[in-house]
Short mmCIF file of C-alpha atoms in Angstrom, two decimals:
data_model
loop_
_atom_site.label_atom_id
_atom_site.label_comp_id
_atom_site.label_asym_id
_atom_site.label_seq_id
_atom_site.Cartn_x
_atom_site.Cartn_y
_atom_site.Cartn_z
CA MET M 1 -14.44 -17.92 12.46
CA LYS M 2 -12.30 -14.92 13.10
CA LEU M 3 -9.38 -13.62 10.05
CA TYR M 4 -5.56 -13.80 11.42
CA TYR M 5 -2.95 -11.75 9.40
CA TYR M 6 -0.19 -9.22 10.31
CA GLU M 7 -1.42 -5.90 10.97
CA SER M 8 1.39 -3.13 10.41
CA LYS M 9 1.65 -0.15 12.46
CA THR M 10 2.34 1.74 9.20
CA GLY M 11 0.28 0.03 6.50
CA ASN M 12 1.08 -2.20 4.42
CA PHE M 13 -0.98 -3.02 0.99
CA GLY M 14 -0.22 -6.58 1.10
CA ASP M 15 -1.66 -7.64 4.23
CA ASP M 16 -4.21 -4.88 4.75
CA ILE M 17 -5.76 -6.32 1.62
CA ASN M 18 -7.42 -8.97 4.52
CA LYS M 19 -9.16 -6.41 5.95
CA TRP M 20 -11.84 -6.67 3.48
CA LEU M 21 -11.03 -8.83 0.66
CA TRP M 22 -12.63 -12.36 2.88
CA ASP M 23 -15.55 -10.31 3.66
CA GLU M 24 -16.34 -8.73 0.03
CA LEU M 25 -15.49 -12.96 -1.18
CA LYS M 26 -18.11 -14.17 1.49
CA PRO M 27 -19.93 -11.62 2.81
CA GLY M 28 -21.29 -12.44 6.34
CA PHE M 29 -19.24 -15.69 6.62
CA PHE M 30 -16.36 -14.15 8.73
CA ASP M 31 -17.21 -13.14 12.70
CA CYS M 32 -15.29 -12.19 16.11
CA ASN M 33 -15.39 -16.09 16.97
CA LYS M 34 -11.95 -16.19 18.41
CA ASP M 35 -12.58 -20.25 18.57
CA ILE M 36 -12.08 -20.74 15.18
CA ARG M 37 -8.97 -18.60 13.05
CA PHE M 38 -8.53 -18.12 9.24
CA SER M 39 -5.14 -17.92 8.47
CA SER M 40 -5.12 -15.83 5.52
CA ILE M 41 -2.95 -13.72 3.20
CA GLY M 42 0.54 -13.49 4.96
CA THR M 43 3.81 -14.87 5.67
CA ILE M 44 2.49 -15.36 9.47
CA ILE M 45 2.42 -19.14 10.12
CA ASN M 46 4.70 -19.09 13.17
CA LYS M 47 4.76 -19.96 16.78
CA GLY M 48 3.14 -16.30 17.55
CA MET M 49 -0.24 -17.54 16.42
CA PRO M 50 -2.96 -17.31 19.05
CA ALA M 51 -4.38 -20.20 20.71
CA ALA M 52 -7.78 -21.58 19.11
CA LYS M 53 -10.29 -24.93 19.04
CA LYS M 54 -9.57 -24.55 15.26
CA TRP M 55 -7.09 -23.29 12.80
CA ILE M 56 -7.70 -23.16 9.49
CA VAL M 57 -4.84 -22.01 7.07
CA PHE M 58 -5.52 -21.04 3.64
CA SER M 59 -2.91 -19.88 1.68
CA SER M 60 -0.67 -18.14 4.11
CA GLY M 61 3.02 -18.72 3.94
CA ILE M 62 5.99 -19.51 6.29
CA GLY M 63 8.94 -18.33 6.51
CA TYR M 64 10.64 -16.23 9.42
CA GLY M 65 10.69 -19.26 12.08
CA TYR M 66 9.04 -22.44 13.67
CA ALA M 67 5.31 -23.46 12.92
CA PRO M 68 3.07 -23.19 16.32
CA LYS M 69 3.48 -26.87 18.81
CA GLY M 70 1.05 -28.65 17.20
CA PHE M 71 0.89 -27.77 13.74
CA GLY M 72 -1.24 -30.09 11.55
CA ASN M 73 -2.87 -32.50 14.10
CA GLU M 74 -6.56 -32.61 14.89
CA SER M 75 -7.19 -28.74 15.60
CA TRP M 76 -5.59 -27.27 12.43
CA ASP M 77 -7.61 -28.09 9.09
CA VAL M 78 -4.33 -27.10 6.26
CA ILE M 79 -6.24 -26.39 3.32
CA CYS M 80 -3.39 -24.73 1.34
CA VAL M 81 -0.48 -23.05 2.07
CA ARG M 82 1.66 -20.25 -0.53
CA GLY M 83 3.21 -22.43 -2.37
CA PRO M 84 6.06 -25.74 -2.14
CA LEU M 85 8.57 -24.42 0.00
CA SER M 86 6.37 -23.40 2.69
CA ALA M 87 4.80 -27.10 2.02
CA SER M 88 8.40 -28.57 2.34
CA ILE M 89 9.37 -26.89 5.37
CA LEU M 90 6.07 -27.60 7.23
CA GLY M 91 6.06 -31.58 5.80
CA LEU M 92 3.22 -30.99 3.77
CA PRO M 93 2.53 -33.24 0.49
CA ASP M 94 2.60 -31.49 -2.82
CA ASN M 95 -1.34 -31.07 -2.78
CA LYS M 96 -1.23 -28.84 -0.04
CA TYR M 97 -0.12 -25.92 -1.98
CA ILE M 98 -1.63 -23.50 -4.22
CA THR M 99 -0.49 -19.93 -4.78
CA ASP M 100 -1.08 -17.42 -2.92
CA GLY M 101 -4.22 -16.06 -1.77
CA ALA M 102 -4.18 -12.52 -3.55
CA ALA M 103 -4.91 -14.04 -6.32
CA LEU M 104 -8.81 -14.06 -5.90
CA LEU M 105 -8.64 -10.69 -6.48
CA SER M 106 -9.29 -10.47 -9.75
CA THR M 107 -12.60 -12.38 -9.08
CA LEU M 108 -14.30 -9.01 -7.85
CA ALA M 109 -15.59 -7.06 -10.10
CA GLU M 110 -14.19 -3.82 -9.01
CA PHE M 111 -10.82 -5.31 -9.95
CA LYS M 112 -11.37 -6.84 -13.25
CA PRO M 113 -8.22 -7.11 -15.33
CA LEU M 114 -8.28 -3.95 -18.16
CA PRO M 115 -7.28 -4.53 -21.70
CA GLU M 116 -4.06 -3.13 -22.29
CA ASP M 117 -5.02 -0.14 -24.61
CA GLU M 118 -6.58 0.85 -20.70
CA ARG M 119 -3.57 0.49 -19.27
CA ASP M 120 -1.07 3.05 -19.35
CA GLY M 121 2.75 4.02 -17.49
CA VAL M 122 5.15 2.43 -15.50
CA ILE M 123 4.92 2.11 -11.56
CA PHE M 124 7.52 1.22 -9.25
CA ILE M 125 6.58 -0.23 -5.79
CA PRO M 126 9.49 -1.19 -2.88
CA HIS M 127 9.27 -2.82 0.12
CA HIS M 128 7.75 -1.11 2.61
CA ASN M 129 11.17 -1.09 5.04
CA ALA M 130 12.21 0.54 1.83
CA LEU M 131 10.97 3.67 2.83
CA ASP M 132 12.93 3.85 6.04
CA THR M 133 16.13 5.17 4.93
CA GLY M 134 15.92 5.32 1.04
CA ASN M 135 15.24 7.97 -1.65
CA TRP M 136 13.00 5.94 -4.00
CA GLU M 137 10.40 8.27 -4.78
CA GLU M 138 13.02 10.73 -5.78
CA VAL M 139 15.03 7.78 -8.12
CA CYS M 140 11.37 7.67 -9.21
CA ASN M 141 11.01 11.60 -10.16
CA ARG M 142 14.25 11.14 -11.81
CA ALA M 143 13.90 7.70 -14.07
CA GLY M 144 10.31 9.50 -15.22
CA ILE M 145 8.46 6.95 -13.21
CA GLU M 146 5.73 6.81 -10.88
CA PHE M 147 6.50 6.26 -7.23
CA VAL M 148 3.92 4.10 -5.39
CA ASN M 149 3.99 4.16 -1.60
CA PRO M 150 3.28 0.32 -0.38
CA THR M 151 1.75 2.17 2.88
CA LEU M 152 -1.25 3.58 1.06
CA GLU M 153 -5.04 2.27 1.41
CA SER M 154 -4.66 -1.37 -0.33
CA LYS M 155 -7.39 -0.59 -2.71
CA ILE M 156 -5.53 2.62 -3.77
CA VAL M 157 -2.35 0.32 -4.60
CA ILE M 158 -4.60 -2.38 -6.41
CA GLN M 159 -5.61 0.35 -8.57
CA LYS M 160 -2.39 1.86 -9.17
CA ILE M 161 -1.47 -1.92 -10.57
CA ARG M 162 -4.30 -2.46 -12.54
CA HIS M 163 -4.14 0.71 -14.54
CA ALA M 164 -0.28 0.34 -15.02
CA LYS M 165 1.53 -1.23 -18.24
CA LEU M 166 4.44 -2.59 -16.41
CA VAL M 167 4.74 -2.89 -12.74
CA LEU M 168 8.67 -2.61 -11.14
CA ALA M 169 8.27 -4.86 -7.94
CA ASP M 170 10.43 -4.72 -4.82
CA ALA M 171 7.37 -5.79 -2.82
CA MET M 172 6.24 -9.13 -3.35
CA HIS M 173 2.80 -8.51 -3.19
CA ALA M 174 3.33 -5.83 -6.31
CA ALA M 175 4.38 -8.76 -8.32
CA ILE M 176 1.67 -10.96 -6.59
CA ILE M 177 -1.17 -8.71 -7.80
CA SER M 178 0.14 -7.54 -10.77
CA ASP M 179 0.02 -10.72 -11.57
CA ALA M 180 -3.52 -11.00 -10.99
CA MET M 181 -4.58 -8.21 -13.03
CA ARG M 182 -2.65 -9.83 -15.33
CA VAL M 183 -0.04 -6.85 -15.82
CA PRO M 184 3.30 -7.49 -16.85
CA TRP M 185 6.26 -7.01 -13.67
CA VAL M 186 9.74 -7.06 -13.02
CA PRO M 187 11.21 -8.15 -9.98
CA LEU M 188 13.45 -5.68 -8.15
CA ILE M 189 15.71 -6.11 -5.03
CA THR M 190 16.39 -2.47 -2.70
CA SER M 191 18.35 -4.31 0.00
CA GLY M 192 19.45 -7.95 1.43
CA GLN M 193 16.03 -7.77 3.04
CA ILE M 194 14.11 -9.03 0.77
CA ASN M 195 13.23 -12.23 0.90
CA THR M 196 14.01 -15.13 -1.19
CA PHE M 197 12.49 -17.66 0.07
CA LYS M 198 8.95 -16.06 0.02
CA TRP M 199 9.58 -14.74 -3.48
CA LEU M 200 10.45 -18.79 -5.42
CA ASP M 201 7.25 -19.64 -2.60
CA TRP M 202 5.27 -17.63 -4.85
CA THR M 203 7.26 -17.77 -8.20
CA LYS M 204 7.31 -21.20 -8.18
CA THR M 205 3.36 -22.01 -8.44
CA VAL M 206 2.73 -19.52 -11.23
CA ASN M 207 5.69 -21.27 -12.86
CA LEU M 208 8.18 -18.17 -13.38
CA PRO M 209 11.75 -18.23 -12.54
CA TYR M 210 13.04 -15.84 -9.95
CA MET M 211 15.54 -13.57 -11.63
CA PRO M 212 15.63 -9.82 -9.87
CA ILE M 213 17.25 -7.09 -11.01
CA VAL M 214 19.69 -5.64 -7.96
CA LEU M 215 18.98 -2.13 -7.95
CA GLY M 216 21.56 -0.93 -4.68
CA SER M 217 20.99 1.74 -2.25
CA SER M 218 19.06 4.90 -3.08
CA SER M 219 20.71 6.97 0.08
CA LEU M 220 24.16 6.78 2.24
CA LYS M 221 22.06 5.71 4.63
CA GLU M 222 20.43 2.54 3.03
CA PHE M 223 24.04 1.24 1.74
CA VAL M 224 25.07 1.54 5.42
CA ARG M 225 22.04 -0.79 6.96
CA ASP M 226 21.94 -2.77 3.84
CA LYS M 227 25.71 -3.81 4.32
CA LEU M 228 24.99 -4.28 8.27
CA LEU M 229 21.95 -6.71 8.28
CA PHE M 230 23.15 -9.83 8.79
CA LEU M 231 24.61 -8.81 12.03
CA TYR M 232 20.90 -8.60 13.13
CA GLY M 233 19.25 -11.61 11.26
CA GLU M 234 17.50 -9.85 8.62
CA LYS M 235 19.62 -10.13 5.56
CA TYR M 236 17.13 -12.61 3.50
CA PHE M 237 17.89 -12.31 0.15
CA VAL M 238 19.97 -15.81 -1.06
CA PRO M 239 22.10 -14.27 -3.98
CA SER M 240 22.55 -18.06 -5.58
CA LEU M 241 18.18 -17.79 -5.84
CA THR M 242 17.92 -21.52 -5.89
CA GLU M 243 15.23 -23.67 -3.67
CA LYS M 244 17.83 -25.46 -2.33
CA ALA M 245 19.68 -22.10 -0.96
CA ALA M 246 16.76 -20.35 0.12
CA LEU M 247 15.43 -23.73 1.95
CA ASN M 248 19.06 -23.93 4.18
CA LYS M 249 18.82 -20.09 4.67
CA PHE M 250 15.57 -20.43 6.22
CA LYS M 251 16.34 -23.57 8.30
CA ILE M 252 19.62 -21.47 9.53
CA HIS M 253 18.40 -18.87 10.43
CA ARG M 254 15.17 -20.39 12.06
CA LEU M 255 17.88 -22.65 14.00
CA MET M 256 19.56 -19.34 15.32
CA LYS M 257 16.48 -16.85 16.18
CA SER M 258 15.43 -20.06 18.42
CA ASN M 259 17.91 -19.94 20.90
CA PHE M 260 16.74 -18.68 24.09
CA LEU M 261 19.56 -15.32 23.81
CA TRP M 262 18.50 -14.81 20.75
CA ARG M 263 15.97 -11.80 21.62
CA TYR M 264 18.64 -10.63 23.62
CA TYR M 265 21.41 -10.42 21.02
CA PHE M 266 18.90 -9.01 18.10
CA LYS M 267 17.58 -6.24 20.77
CA ALA M 268 21.64 -4.80 21.39
CA ALA M 269 22.46 -5.40 17.59
CA LYS M 270 19.72 -3.44 16.50
CA ILE M 271 21.27 -0.50 18.70
CA LEU M 272 24.71 -1.55 17.92
CA PHE M 273 24.37 -1.96 14.28
CA TYR M 274 21.64 0.09 13.17
CA LYS M 275 20.12 2.79 15.26
CA ILE M 276 24.20 3.47 16.30
CA PRO M 277 25.11 3.67 12.79
CA MET M 278 22.49 5.69 11.26
CA ILE M 279 23.38 8.40 13.99
CA LEU M 280 27.16 8.83 13.19
CA VAL M 281 26.30 8.43 9.30
CA SER M 282 23.97 12.13 10.44
CA MET M 283 27.09 13.46 11.83
CA LEU M 284 29.28 13.63 9.31
CA GLY M 285 28.17 16.58 8.14
CA ALA M 286 24.54 17.54 6.02
CA ARG M 287 27.21 18.57 3.14
CA PHE M 288 28.81 15.14 2.82
CA VAL M 289 26.31 13.20 3.21
CA SER M 290 23.99 15.33 0.80
CA ARG M 291 26.69 14.49 -2.09
CA LYS M 292 27.14 10.94 -1.51
CA ASP M 293 23.19 10.56 -1.58
CA GLU M 294 23.29 12.37 -4.69
CA ASN M 295 25.66 9.78 -6.43
CA PHE M 296 23.60 6.62 -4.99
CA ILE M 297 19.88 8.07 -6.53
CA ASN M 298 22.00 9.00 -9.73
CA LEU M 299 23.57 5.18 -9.73
CA ALA M 300 19.91 3.91 -8.59
CA THR M 301 18.22 6.14 -11.28
CA GLU M 302 20.06 4.27 -13.79
CA LYS M 303 19.32 0.96 -12.27
CA LEU M 304 15.29 1.93 -12.71
CA SER M 305 15.92 2.84 -15.65
CA GLU M 306 17.49 -0.71 -17.27
CA ALA M 307 14.46 -2.08 -15.29
CA ILE M 308 11.73 -0.42 -17.54
CA VAL M 309 13.55 -2.31 -20.72
CA SER M 310 14.28 -5.41 -18.65
CA LYS M 311 12.25 -8.55 -19.15
CA ALA M 312 9.35 -8.45 -17.55
CA TYR M 313 6.96 -11.68 -16.28
CA LEU M 314 3.48 -12.22 -16.17
CA SER M 315 2.01 -16.55 -15.81
CA GLN M 316 0.25 -17.72 -18.48
CA ASP M 317 -3.13 -17.31 -18.41
CA SER M 318 -3.45 -21.85 -17.81
CA ILE M 319 -1.52 -21.35 -14.74
CA PHE M 320 -3.29 -18.61 -13.25
CA PHE M 321 -6.76 -19.25 -13.34
CA ASP M 322 -6.27 -22.81 -12.80
CA ASN M 323 -4.99 -21.94 -9.42
CA GLN M 324 -7.50 -19.22 -9.56
CA LYS M 325 -10.27 -22.08 -9.87
CA LYS M 326 -8.74 -24.27 -7.35
CA LEU M 327 -8.37 -21.13 -4.81
CA GLU M 328 -12.46 -20.74 -5.29
CA ILE M 329 -13.33 -23.97 -4.94
CA ALA M 330 -11.38 -24.59 -1.55
CA LEU M 331 -12.52 -21.34 -0.33
CA SER M 332 -16.07 -22.44 -1.40
CA ASN M 333 -15.42 -26.08 0.29
CA VAL M 334 -14.10 -24.18 3.65
CA VAL M 335 -17.67 -22.05 3.89
CA LYS M 336 -19.93 -25.33 3.44
CA LYS M 337 -18.09 -27.20 5.76
CA TYR M 338 -17.84 -24.29 8.65
CA THR M 339 -21.78 -23.38 7.85
CA GLU M 340 -23.17 -26.95 8.37
#
């Protein structure tokens, strides 16, 4: 069977794990047979999934639209989805979710969790979209925190997490992998693009609350971009942070984006409310923009410094390892079923 996952043009460590994880867990099982596809780690259950005679869903999530036509019929073998919100949207029972498949990372010898006395330092991993207009590397320099670029090769990022004392996580998979490495993490928000639905979908599987610290913007361009996200449907943050509100937001976005006119609106709106505003900010003059950026960097540095001493999270060993064991058993059953 052929693996299916999202491949970012610039690279994104959370998605890129799929390139090697499954082959290392089950060597020789996966191939290029497109008749049977394996939907793996990521928010990838949507209408864009290619046709196949058989689909196997293993720890994937939904988060941006409708499931493919016929989802759940005899051509779909839904082993498990990422969490309860994905299960709810897809009309699946509670026994059809476990947790994110990245929890299996620590079953590999290469990523065995380290004792606390062998870990050191604080790292910050932003969402990959925060790189577009943010100054987060400079913010980290001023706060005395190591900046980890989410577009780095995934094994490098995982080892950075594995060796850290604390992970400040804007990227959801920074938190998920930290939990797998048994490293405490703090959830952060750099912009309204951070998806509350996805975060709650995962945190509920490890019985933890989702209470992120809002960092704010680190540049004038990032500030303007953040304020206009809602105009082209990319504001996913839900201030109330409740499951009900996140589900409602998801359904509203799904309905809005399923309209046949949406793609035309989105194309125009992205130009009007992203590209043009970025050009206009650049036209304000280097000195003015630099002065504003300095203010944003200083405020973001204060917030990031506060995050270091704020409440950190780590799931209970019993909960994490129970989820991990369920994933291991489920994956072994898939291999057994499809090699007979």
